[in-house]
Coordinates of C-alpha atoms in Angstrom, one line a residue:
Chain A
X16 CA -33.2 54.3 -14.6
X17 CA -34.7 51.6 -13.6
X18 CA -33.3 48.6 -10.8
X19 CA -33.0 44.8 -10.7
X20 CA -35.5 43.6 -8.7
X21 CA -33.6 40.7 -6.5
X22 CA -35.2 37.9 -5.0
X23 CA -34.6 34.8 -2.6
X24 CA -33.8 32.0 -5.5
X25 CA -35.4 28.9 -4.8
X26 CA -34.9 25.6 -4.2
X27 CA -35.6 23.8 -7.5
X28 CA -35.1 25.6 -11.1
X29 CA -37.1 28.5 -10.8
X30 CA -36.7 31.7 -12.6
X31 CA -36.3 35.6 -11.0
X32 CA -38.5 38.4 -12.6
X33 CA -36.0 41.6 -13.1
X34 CA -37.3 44.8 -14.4
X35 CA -34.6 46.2 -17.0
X36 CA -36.8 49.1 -17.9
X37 CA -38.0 48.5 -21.3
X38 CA -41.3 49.3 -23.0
X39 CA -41.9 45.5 -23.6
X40 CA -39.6 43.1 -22.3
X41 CA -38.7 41.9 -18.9
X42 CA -36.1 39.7 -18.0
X43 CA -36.0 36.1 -16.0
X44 CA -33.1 34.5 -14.6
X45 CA -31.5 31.6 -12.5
X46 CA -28.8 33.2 -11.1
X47 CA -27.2 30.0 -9.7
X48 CA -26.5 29.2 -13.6
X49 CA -26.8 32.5 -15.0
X50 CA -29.8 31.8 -17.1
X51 CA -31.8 34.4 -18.6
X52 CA -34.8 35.1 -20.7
X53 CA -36.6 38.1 -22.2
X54 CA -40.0 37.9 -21.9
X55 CA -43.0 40.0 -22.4
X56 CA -43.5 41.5 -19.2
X57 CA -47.4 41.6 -19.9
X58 CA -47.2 37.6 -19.8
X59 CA -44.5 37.5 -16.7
X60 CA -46.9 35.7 -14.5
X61 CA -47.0 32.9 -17.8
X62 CA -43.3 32.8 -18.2
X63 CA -42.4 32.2 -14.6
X64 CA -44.8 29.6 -14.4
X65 CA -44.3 26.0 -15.2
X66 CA -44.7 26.1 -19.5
X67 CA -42.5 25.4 -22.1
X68 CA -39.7 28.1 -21.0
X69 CA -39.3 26.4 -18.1
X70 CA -39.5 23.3 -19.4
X71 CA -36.7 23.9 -21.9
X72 CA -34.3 25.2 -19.1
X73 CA -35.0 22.7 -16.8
X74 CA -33.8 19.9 -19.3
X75 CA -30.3 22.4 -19.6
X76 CA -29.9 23.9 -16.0
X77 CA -27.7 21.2 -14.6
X78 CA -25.3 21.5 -17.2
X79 CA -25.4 25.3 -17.4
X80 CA -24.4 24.9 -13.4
X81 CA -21.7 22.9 -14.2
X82 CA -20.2 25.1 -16.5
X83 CA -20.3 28.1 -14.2
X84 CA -19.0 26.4 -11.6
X85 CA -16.1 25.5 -14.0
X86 CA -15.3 28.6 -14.6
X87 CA -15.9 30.0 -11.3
X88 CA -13.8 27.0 -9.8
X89 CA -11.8 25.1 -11.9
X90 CA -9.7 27.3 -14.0
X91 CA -6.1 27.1 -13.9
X92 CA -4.1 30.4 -14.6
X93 CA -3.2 31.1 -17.9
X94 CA -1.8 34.4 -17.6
X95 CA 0.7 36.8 -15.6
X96 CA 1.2 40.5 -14.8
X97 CA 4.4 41.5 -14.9
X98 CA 5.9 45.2 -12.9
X99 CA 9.1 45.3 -14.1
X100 CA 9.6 48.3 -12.0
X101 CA 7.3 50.0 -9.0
X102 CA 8.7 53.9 -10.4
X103 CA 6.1 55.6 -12.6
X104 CA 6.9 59.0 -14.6
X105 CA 3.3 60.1 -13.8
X106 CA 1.2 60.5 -9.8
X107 CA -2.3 60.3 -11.4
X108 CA -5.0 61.0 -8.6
X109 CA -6.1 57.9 -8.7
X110 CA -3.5 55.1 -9.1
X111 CA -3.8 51.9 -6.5
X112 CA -0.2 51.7 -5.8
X113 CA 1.1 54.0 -3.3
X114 CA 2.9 57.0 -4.2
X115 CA 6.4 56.1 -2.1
X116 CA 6.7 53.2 -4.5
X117 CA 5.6 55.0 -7.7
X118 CA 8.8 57.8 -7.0
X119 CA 11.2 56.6 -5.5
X120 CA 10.8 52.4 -6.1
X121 CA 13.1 49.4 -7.8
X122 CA 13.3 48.4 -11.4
X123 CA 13.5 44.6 -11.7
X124 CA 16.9 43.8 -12.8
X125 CA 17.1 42.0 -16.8
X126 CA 18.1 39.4 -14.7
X127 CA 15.9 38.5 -12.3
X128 CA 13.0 39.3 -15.1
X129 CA 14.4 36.8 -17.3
X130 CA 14.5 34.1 -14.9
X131 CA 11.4 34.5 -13.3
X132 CA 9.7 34.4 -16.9
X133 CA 12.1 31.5 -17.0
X134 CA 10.4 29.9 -13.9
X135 CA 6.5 30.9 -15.3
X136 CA 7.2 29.3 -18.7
X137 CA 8.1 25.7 -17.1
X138 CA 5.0 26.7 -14.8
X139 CA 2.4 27.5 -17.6
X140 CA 3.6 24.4 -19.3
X141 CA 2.3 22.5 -16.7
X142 CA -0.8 23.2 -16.5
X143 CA -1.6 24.4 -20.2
X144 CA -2.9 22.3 -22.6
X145 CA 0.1 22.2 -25.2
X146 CA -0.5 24.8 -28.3
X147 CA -1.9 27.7 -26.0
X148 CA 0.5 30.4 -25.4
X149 CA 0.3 32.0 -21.8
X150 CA -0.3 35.6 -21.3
X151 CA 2.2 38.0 -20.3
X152 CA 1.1 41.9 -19.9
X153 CA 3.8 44.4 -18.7
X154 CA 2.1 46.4 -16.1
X155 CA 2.5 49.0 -14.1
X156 CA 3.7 51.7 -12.1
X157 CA 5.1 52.4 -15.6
X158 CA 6.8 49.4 -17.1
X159 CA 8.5 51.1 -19.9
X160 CA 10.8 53.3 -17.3
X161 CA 12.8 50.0 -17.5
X162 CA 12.5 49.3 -21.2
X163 CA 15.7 47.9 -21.3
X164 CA 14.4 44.7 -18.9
X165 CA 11.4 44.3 -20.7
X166 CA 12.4 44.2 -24.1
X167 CA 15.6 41.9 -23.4
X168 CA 12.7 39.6 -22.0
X169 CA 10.5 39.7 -24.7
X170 CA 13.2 38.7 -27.2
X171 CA 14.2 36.0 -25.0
X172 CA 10.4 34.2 -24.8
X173 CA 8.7 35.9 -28.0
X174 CA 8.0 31.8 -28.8
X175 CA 6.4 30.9 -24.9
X176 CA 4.6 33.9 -24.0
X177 CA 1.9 36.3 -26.0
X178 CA 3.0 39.2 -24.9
X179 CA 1.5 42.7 -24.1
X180 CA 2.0 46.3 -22.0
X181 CA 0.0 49.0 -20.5
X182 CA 1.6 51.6 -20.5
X183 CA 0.5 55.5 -20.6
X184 CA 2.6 56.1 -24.0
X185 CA 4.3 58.9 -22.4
X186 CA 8.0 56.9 -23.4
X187 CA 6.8 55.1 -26.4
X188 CA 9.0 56.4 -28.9
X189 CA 9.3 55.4 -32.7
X190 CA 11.9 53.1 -31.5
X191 CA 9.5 51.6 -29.1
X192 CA 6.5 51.2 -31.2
X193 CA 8.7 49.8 -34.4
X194 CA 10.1 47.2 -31.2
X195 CA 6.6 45.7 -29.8
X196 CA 4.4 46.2 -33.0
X197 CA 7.0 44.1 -35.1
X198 CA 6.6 41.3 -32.6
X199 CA 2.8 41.8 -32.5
X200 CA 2.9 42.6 -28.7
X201 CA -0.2 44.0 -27.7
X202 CA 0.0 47.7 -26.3
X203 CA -2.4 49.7 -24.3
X204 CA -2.3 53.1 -23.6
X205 CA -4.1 55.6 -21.1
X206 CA -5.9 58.7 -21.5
X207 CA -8.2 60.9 -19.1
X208 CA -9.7 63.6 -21.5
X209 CA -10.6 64.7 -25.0
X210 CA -8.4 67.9 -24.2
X211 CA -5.3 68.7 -22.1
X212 CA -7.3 70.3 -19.5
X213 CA -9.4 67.4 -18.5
X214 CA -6.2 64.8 -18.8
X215 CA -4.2 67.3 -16.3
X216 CA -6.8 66.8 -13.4
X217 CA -6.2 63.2 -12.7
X218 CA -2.7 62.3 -15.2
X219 CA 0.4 64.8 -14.5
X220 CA 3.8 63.9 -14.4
X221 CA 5.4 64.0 -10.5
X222 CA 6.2 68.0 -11.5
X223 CA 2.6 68.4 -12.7
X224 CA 3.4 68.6 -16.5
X225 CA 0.7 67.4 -18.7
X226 CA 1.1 64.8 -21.0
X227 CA -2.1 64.7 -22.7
X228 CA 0.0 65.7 -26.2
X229 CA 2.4 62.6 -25.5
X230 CA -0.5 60.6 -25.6
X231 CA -2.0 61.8 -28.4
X232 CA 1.0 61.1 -30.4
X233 CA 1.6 57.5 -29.6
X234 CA -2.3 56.8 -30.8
X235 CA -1.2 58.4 -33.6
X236 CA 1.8 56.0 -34.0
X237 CA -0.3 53.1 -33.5
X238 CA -3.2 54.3 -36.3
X239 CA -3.6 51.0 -37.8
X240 CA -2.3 48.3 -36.0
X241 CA -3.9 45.9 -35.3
X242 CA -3.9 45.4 -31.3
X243 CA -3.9 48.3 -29.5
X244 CA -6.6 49.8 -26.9
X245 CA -6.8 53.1 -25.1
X246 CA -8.4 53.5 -21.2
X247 CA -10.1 56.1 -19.6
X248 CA -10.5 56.3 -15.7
X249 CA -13.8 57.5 -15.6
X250 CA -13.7 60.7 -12.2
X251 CA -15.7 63.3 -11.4
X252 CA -13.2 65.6 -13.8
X253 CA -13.8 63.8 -17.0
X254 CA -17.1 62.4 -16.6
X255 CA -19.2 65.3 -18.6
X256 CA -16.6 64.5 -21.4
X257 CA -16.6 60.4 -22.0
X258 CA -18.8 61.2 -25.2
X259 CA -16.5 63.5 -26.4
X260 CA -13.2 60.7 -25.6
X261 CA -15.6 57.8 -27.7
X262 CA -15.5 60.6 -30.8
X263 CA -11.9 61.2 -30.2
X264 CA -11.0 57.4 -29.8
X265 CA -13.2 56.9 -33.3
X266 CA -11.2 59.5 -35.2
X267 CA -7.8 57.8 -34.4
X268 CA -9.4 54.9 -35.2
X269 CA -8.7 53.1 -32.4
X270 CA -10.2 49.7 -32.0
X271 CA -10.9 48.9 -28.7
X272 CA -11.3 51.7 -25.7
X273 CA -12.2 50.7 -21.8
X274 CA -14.7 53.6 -19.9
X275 CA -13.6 52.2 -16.7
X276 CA -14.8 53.2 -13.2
X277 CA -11.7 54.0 -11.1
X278 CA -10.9 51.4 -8.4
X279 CA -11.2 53.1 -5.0
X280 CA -8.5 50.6 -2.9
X281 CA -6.8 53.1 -1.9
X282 CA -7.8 56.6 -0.5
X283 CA -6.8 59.3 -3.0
X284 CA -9.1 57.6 -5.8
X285 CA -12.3 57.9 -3.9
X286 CA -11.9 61.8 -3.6
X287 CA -12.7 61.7 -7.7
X288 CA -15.7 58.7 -7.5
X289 CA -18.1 59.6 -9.2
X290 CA -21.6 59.0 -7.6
X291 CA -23.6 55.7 -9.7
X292 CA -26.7 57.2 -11.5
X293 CA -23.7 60.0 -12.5
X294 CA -21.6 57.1 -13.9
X295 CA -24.4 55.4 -15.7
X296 CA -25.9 58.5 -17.3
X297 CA -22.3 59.8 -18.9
X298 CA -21.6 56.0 -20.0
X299 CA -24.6 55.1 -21.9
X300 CA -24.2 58.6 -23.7
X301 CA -20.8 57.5 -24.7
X302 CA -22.1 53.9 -25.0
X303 CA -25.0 55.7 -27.9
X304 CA -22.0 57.7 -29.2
X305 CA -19.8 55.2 -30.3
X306 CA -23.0 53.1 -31.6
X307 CA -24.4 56.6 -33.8
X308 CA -20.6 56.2 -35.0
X309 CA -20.9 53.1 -35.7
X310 CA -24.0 53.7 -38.1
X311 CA -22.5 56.2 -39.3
X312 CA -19.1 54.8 -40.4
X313 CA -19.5 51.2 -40.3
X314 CA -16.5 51.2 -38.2
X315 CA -16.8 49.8 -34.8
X316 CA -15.0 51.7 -31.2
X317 CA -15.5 48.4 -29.3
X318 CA -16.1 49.4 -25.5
X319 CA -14.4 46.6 -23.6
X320 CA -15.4 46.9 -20.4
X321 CA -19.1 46.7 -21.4
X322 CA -18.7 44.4 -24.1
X323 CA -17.6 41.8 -21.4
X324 CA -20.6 42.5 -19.4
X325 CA -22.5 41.9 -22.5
X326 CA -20.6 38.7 -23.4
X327 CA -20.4 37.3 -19.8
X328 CA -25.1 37.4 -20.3
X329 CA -24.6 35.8 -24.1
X330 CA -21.4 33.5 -23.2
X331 CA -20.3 33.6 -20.0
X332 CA -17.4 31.5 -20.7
X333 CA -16.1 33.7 -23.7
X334 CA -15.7 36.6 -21.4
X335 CA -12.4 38.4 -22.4
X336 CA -12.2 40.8 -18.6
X337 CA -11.8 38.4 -15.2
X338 CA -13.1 41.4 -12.8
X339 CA -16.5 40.8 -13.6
X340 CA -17.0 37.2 -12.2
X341 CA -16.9 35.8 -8.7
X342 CA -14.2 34.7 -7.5
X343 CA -12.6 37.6 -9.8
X344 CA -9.6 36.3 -11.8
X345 CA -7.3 37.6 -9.6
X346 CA -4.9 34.2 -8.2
X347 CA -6.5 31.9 -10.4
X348 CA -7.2 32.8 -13.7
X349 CA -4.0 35.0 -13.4
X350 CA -1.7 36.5 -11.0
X351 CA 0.5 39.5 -10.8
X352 CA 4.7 39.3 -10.2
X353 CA 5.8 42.7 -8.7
X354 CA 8.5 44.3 -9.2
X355 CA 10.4 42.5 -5.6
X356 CA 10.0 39.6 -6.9
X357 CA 6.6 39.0 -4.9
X358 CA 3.5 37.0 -6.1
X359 CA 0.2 38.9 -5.7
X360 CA -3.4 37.8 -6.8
X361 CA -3.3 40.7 -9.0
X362 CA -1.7 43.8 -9.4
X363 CA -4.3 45.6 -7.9
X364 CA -3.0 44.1 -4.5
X365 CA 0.6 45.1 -4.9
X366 CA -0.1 48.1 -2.4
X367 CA -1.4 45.7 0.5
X368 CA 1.4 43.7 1.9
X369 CA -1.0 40.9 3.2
X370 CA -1.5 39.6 0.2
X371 CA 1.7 39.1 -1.1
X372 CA 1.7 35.0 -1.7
X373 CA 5.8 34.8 -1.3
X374 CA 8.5 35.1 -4.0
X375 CA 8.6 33.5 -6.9
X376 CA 12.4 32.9 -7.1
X377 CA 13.0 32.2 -3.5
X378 CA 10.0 30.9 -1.9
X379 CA 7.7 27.8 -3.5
X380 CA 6.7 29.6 -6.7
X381 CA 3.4 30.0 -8.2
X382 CA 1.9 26.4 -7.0
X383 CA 2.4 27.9 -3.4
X384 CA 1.4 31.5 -3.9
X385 CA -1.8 30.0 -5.5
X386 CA -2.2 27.7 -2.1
X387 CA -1.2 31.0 0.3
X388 CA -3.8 32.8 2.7
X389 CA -3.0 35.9 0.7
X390 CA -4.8 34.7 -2.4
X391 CA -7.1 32.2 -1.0
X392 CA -8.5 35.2 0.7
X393 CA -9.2 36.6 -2.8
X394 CA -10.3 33.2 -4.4
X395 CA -12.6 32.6 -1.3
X396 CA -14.5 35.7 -2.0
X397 CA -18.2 34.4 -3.1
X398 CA -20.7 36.4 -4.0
X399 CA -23.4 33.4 -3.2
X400 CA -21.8 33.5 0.2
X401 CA -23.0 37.3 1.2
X402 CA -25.0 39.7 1.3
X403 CA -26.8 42.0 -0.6
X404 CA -24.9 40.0 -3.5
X405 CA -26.3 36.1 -2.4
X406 CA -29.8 37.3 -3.0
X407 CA -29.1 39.5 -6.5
X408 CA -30.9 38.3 -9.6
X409 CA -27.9 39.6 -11.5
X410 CA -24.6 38.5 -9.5
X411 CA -23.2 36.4 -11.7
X412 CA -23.0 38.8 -14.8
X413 CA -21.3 41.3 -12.6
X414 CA -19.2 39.9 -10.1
X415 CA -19.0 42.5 -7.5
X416 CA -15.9 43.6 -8.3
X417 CA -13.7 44.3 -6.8
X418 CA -12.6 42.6 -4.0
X419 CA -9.3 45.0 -3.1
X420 CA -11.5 47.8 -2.9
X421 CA -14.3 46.3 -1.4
X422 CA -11.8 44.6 1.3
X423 CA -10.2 48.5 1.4
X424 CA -13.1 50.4 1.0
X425 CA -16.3 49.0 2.4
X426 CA -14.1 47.0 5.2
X427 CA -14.0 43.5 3.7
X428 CA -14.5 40.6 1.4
X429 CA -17.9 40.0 2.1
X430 CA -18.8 43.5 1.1
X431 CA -19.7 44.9 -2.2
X432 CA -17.5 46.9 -4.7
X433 CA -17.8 50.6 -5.6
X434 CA -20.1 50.2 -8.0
X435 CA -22.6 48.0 -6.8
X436 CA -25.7 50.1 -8.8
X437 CA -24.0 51.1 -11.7
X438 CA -23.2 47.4 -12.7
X439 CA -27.0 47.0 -12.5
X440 CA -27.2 49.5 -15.1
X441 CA -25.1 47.9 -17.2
X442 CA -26.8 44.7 -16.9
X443 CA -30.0 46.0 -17.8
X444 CA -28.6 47.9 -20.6
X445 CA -26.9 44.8 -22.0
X446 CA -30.6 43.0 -21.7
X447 CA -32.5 45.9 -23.3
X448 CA -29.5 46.0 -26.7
X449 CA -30.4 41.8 -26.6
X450 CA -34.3 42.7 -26.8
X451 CA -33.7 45.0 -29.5
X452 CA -31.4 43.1 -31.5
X453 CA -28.4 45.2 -31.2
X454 CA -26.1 43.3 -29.2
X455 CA -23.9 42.8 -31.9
X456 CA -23.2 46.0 -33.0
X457 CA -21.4 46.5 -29.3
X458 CA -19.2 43.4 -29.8
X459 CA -16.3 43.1 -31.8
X460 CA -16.8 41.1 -35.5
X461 CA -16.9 37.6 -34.8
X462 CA -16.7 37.9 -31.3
X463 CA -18.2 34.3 -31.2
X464 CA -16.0 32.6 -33.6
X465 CA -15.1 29.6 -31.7
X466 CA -18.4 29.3 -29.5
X467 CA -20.8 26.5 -29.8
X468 CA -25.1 27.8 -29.0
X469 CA -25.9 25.8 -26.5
X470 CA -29.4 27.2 -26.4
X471 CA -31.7 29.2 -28.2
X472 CA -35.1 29.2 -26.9
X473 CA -37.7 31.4 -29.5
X474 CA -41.9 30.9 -28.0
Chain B
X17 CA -70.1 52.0 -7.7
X18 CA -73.4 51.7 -7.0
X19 CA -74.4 55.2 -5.3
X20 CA -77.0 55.7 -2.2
X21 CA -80.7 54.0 -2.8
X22 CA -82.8 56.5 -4.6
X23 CA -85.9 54.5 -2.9
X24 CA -87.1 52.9 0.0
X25 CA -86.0 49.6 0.7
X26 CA -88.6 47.4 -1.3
X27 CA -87.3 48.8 -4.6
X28 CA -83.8 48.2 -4.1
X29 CA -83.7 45.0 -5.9
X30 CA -85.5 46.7 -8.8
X31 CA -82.6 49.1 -8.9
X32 CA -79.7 47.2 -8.2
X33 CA -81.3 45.1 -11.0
X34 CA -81.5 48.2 -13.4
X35 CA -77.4 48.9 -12.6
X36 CA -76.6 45.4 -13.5
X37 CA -78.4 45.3 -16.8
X38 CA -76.9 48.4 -17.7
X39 CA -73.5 48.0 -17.2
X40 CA -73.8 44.6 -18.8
X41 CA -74.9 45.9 -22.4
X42 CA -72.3 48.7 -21.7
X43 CA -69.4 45.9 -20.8
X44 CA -70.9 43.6 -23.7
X45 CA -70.3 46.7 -26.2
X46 CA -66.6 47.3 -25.1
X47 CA -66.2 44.3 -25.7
X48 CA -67.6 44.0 -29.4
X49 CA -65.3 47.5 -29.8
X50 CA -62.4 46.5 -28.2
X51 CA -59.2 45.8 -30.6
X52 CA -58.3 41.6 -30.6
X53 CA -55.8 40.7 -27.7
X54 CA -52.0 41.4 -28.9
X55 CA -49.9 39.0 -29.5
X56 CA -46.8 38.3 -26.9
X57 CA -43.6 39.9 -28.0
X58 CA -41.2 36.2 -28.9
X59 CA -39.7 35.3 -26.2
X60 CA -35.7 35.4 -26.1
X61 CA -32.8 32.8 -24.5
X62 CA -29.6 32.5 -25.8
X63 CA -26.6 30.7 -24.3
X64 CA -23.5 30.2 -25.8
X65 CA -20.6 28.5 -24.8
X66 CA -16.5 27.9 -25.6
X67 CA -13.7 26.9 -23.4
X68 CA -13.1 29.9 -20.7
X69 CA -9.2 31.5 -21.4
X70 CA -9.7 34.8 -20.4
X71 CA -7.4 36.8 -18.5
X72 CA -8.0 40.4 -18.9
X73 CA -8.4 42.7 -15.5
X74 CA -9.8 46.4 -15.3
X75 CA -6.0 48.2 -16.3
X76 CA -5.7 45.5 -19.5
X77 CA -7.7 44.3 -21.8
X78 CA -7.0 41.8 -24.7
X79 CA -9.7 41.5 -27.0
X80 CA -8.7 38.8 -29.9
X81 CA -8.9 35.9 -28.4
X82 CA -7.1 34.6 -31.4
X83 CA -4.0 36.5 -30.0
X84 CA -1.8 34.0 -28.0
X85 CA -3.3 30.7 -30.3

């Protein structure tokens, strides 16, 4: 494994030598306009000199800062998490709200849901440009223990709203499934292991049942729809297995899977963290898995989570996931309504009283949560602004997400995430697929449809 | 590296002389032997760029960014 090599960036456009461990290229960056090059690392000393690479980014760099700062700055929310309740069937090891809420919390009553998607429609609609449809994403605790809410809801706004729910398929019955896929809602699902002893050690139900079977029968109900993704939480109990969940994923032919490093806000998660150089070696397995598949079959298992990393290097606008930018998307790109009523950045916050940003019935609405300490605090948080992350070649195709478990964890904004190395991985594994001329095979098919190249330098 | 002087001080020059001729025919034969310099691996940069509408977070992701058009 090898690391980026960080340096001080300098005052005028001037490019960063990082080391992404391959047998011919190295890369170069600006990371105040996450620029990048491959170069061969036997001519580094030419390429970081004034010559025509250079040359040619010079004449774009100001405009490939403003775009970054647009997106970093200027975005106005075009989505909402919705908990239509706090109570969850399941207490998996790891989950970020706390466990008081999860058994024994409120379900949203159908009314209050309907007029608080009521309020976010006439709010989306003023700040959307007219023919986009907001995002709304049932979330959880476990949304569909009050199905009745969310389904009134969705047949109230199916024309404002593109609608979709995680959920961890334990309740999704034919009924269910016939209900959201009819109206094309988008449905995730959750899954820990390729077999119902690796599921049990992080997902049981609050008697410790497993419900690894359950899952395994909603993928099956969803076999060939068309929008539909599975997560795993990658722990310390499944991580010798993510190569066997991408072969399971590909047999039920399910489109889109996240491998996602568990958030450590609060404390029970960080008893199952696995180490970095752990998390990196079992991902890139899985990573070669599902692209051997892909070879194989011609059919793709996109990997979200590191598809976005790969998309943020190629088009750092088109990224699909929020976490992985700074400021995250949390309380600007979207924000998160919880089950009180409550405006939160994001529903990883629901847990942390501080940054709750007032109700959206009863207090000023979304305009003032987005104005409140509680998610200006969030917003605020700039990796340029501190350290180790100001001075990191790489820190604007990562992020340092994320900033409830960095403010939880390592004691506050200014600190890094969880994951500071294995990110670094990621990055340099997304650089080394782009020198080999593999990136797309990672990507979903016309991942780029509606992207303009903007530069495309060949020496 | 030049090792110790084999001979007193007055034929120094006469060896140090010797080394340099030496080496240079040696050096002048790598070089007729040596394979022609390789040429640099291309280099790569590509950016590309849409309007930003994403949304997704670490518990959701929405992939088809045709979805809510």
């Amino acid at each position: 494994m090898t690391a980026a090599l960080p340096s001080r960036a300098l005052a005028g456009p001037a490019l960063i030598p990082v080391d992404i461990g391959h047998d011919v290229y190295a890369a170069v960056t600006d990371p105040r306009t996450a620029f990048w090059a491959l170069v061969d690392k036997s001519r580094l000393a030419e390429s970081l000199s004034d010559g025509p690479l250079l040359e040619a980014y010079r004449g774009q760099a100001e405009a490939f800062g403003r775009e970054l700062h647009a997106l970093r700055f200027e975005l106005k929310p075009s989505g909402v998490y919705l908990n239509p309740t706090e109570r969850c069937n399941l207490d998996c090891t790891y989950c970020y709200l706390p466990g008081s809420q999860r058994k024994t919390g409120q379900h949203m009553p159908v009314e209050t849901l309907v007029a608080s998607l009521g309020r976010l429609r006439d709010y989306f609609r003023s700040v959307m440009p007219e023919g986009r449809k907001p995002r709304a994403i049932f979330h959880g605790a476990e949304p569909l223990m009050n199905q009745a809410a969310v389904f009134a809801a969705i047949s109230e706004f199916a024309d404002d709203f593109a609608f979709g729910v995680q959920t961890n398929g334990t309740l999704l019955d034919d009924a269910a499934v016939e209900f959201l896929t009819s109206r094309n809602v988008s449905i995730g699902l959750s899954l820990d292991g390729p077999v119902a002893g690796i599921t049990d050690a992080t997902r049981r139900t609050w008697g410790g049942k497993s419900v690894h079977e359950k899952v395994l029968a909603a993928m099956a109900k969803l076999k060939g729809y068309g929008s539909w993704s599975v997560i795993t939480t990658c722990t310390t109990e499944n991580l010798p297995y993510l190569t066997s969940m991408v072969e399971l994923f590909h047999a039920n032919e399910v489109p889109t899977c996240m491998l996602n490093t568990l958030r450590c806000t609060l404390p029970g998660a960080r008893g199952v963290k696995p180490a970095d150089g752990e998390m990196a070696k079992a991902f890139f397995a899985a990573l070669d898995r599902s692209h051997e598949l892909y070879r194989e079959t011609g059919r793709k298992l996109v990997v979200a989570n590191f598809a976005n990393i790969l998309i943020g290097i190629l088009a750092p606008t088109a990224r699909r996931l929020m976490c992985d930018i700074s400021p995250c998307g949390g309380g600007r790109a979207f924000f998160a309504l919880a089950a009180d009523g409550s405006l939160y950045p994001c529903s990883e916050f629901i847990g942390l009283p501080r940054f709750n940003g007032g109700s959206l019935l009863v207090d000023g609405g979304v305009e003032a949560a987005l104005e409140s300490e509680a998610f200006k605090t969030v917003t605020g948080r700039d990796v340029d602004k501190f350290s180790p992350c100001g001075d990191c070649a790489i820190r604007h195709f990562c992020g340092s997400p994320c900033p409830a478990e960095a403010h939880e964890m390592n004691g506050g904004m200014d600190k890094i995430g969880a994951f500071c190395d294995f990110y670094k991985e990621q990055v340099n594994y997304s650089l080394r697929l782009i020198a080999d001329g593999k990136a797309d095979d990672y990507l979903w098919d016309g991942w780029d449809e509606g992207t303009e190249t903007v530069f495309n330098l060949a020496l | 590296m030049l090792k110790a002087c084999r001979q007193p001080e007055p034929f120094l020059f006469f060896y140090l002389e010797e080394w340099i001729m030496t080496h240079t025919v040696q050096t002048q034969a790598q070089t007729q032997n040596a394979a022609p310099a390789q040429k640099a691996a291309p280099t790569i940069a590509i950016r590309k760029s849409c309007n930003p509408d994403g949304i997704g977070l670490s518990h959701y992701v929405l992939m088809d960014r045709k979805a809510a058009k």
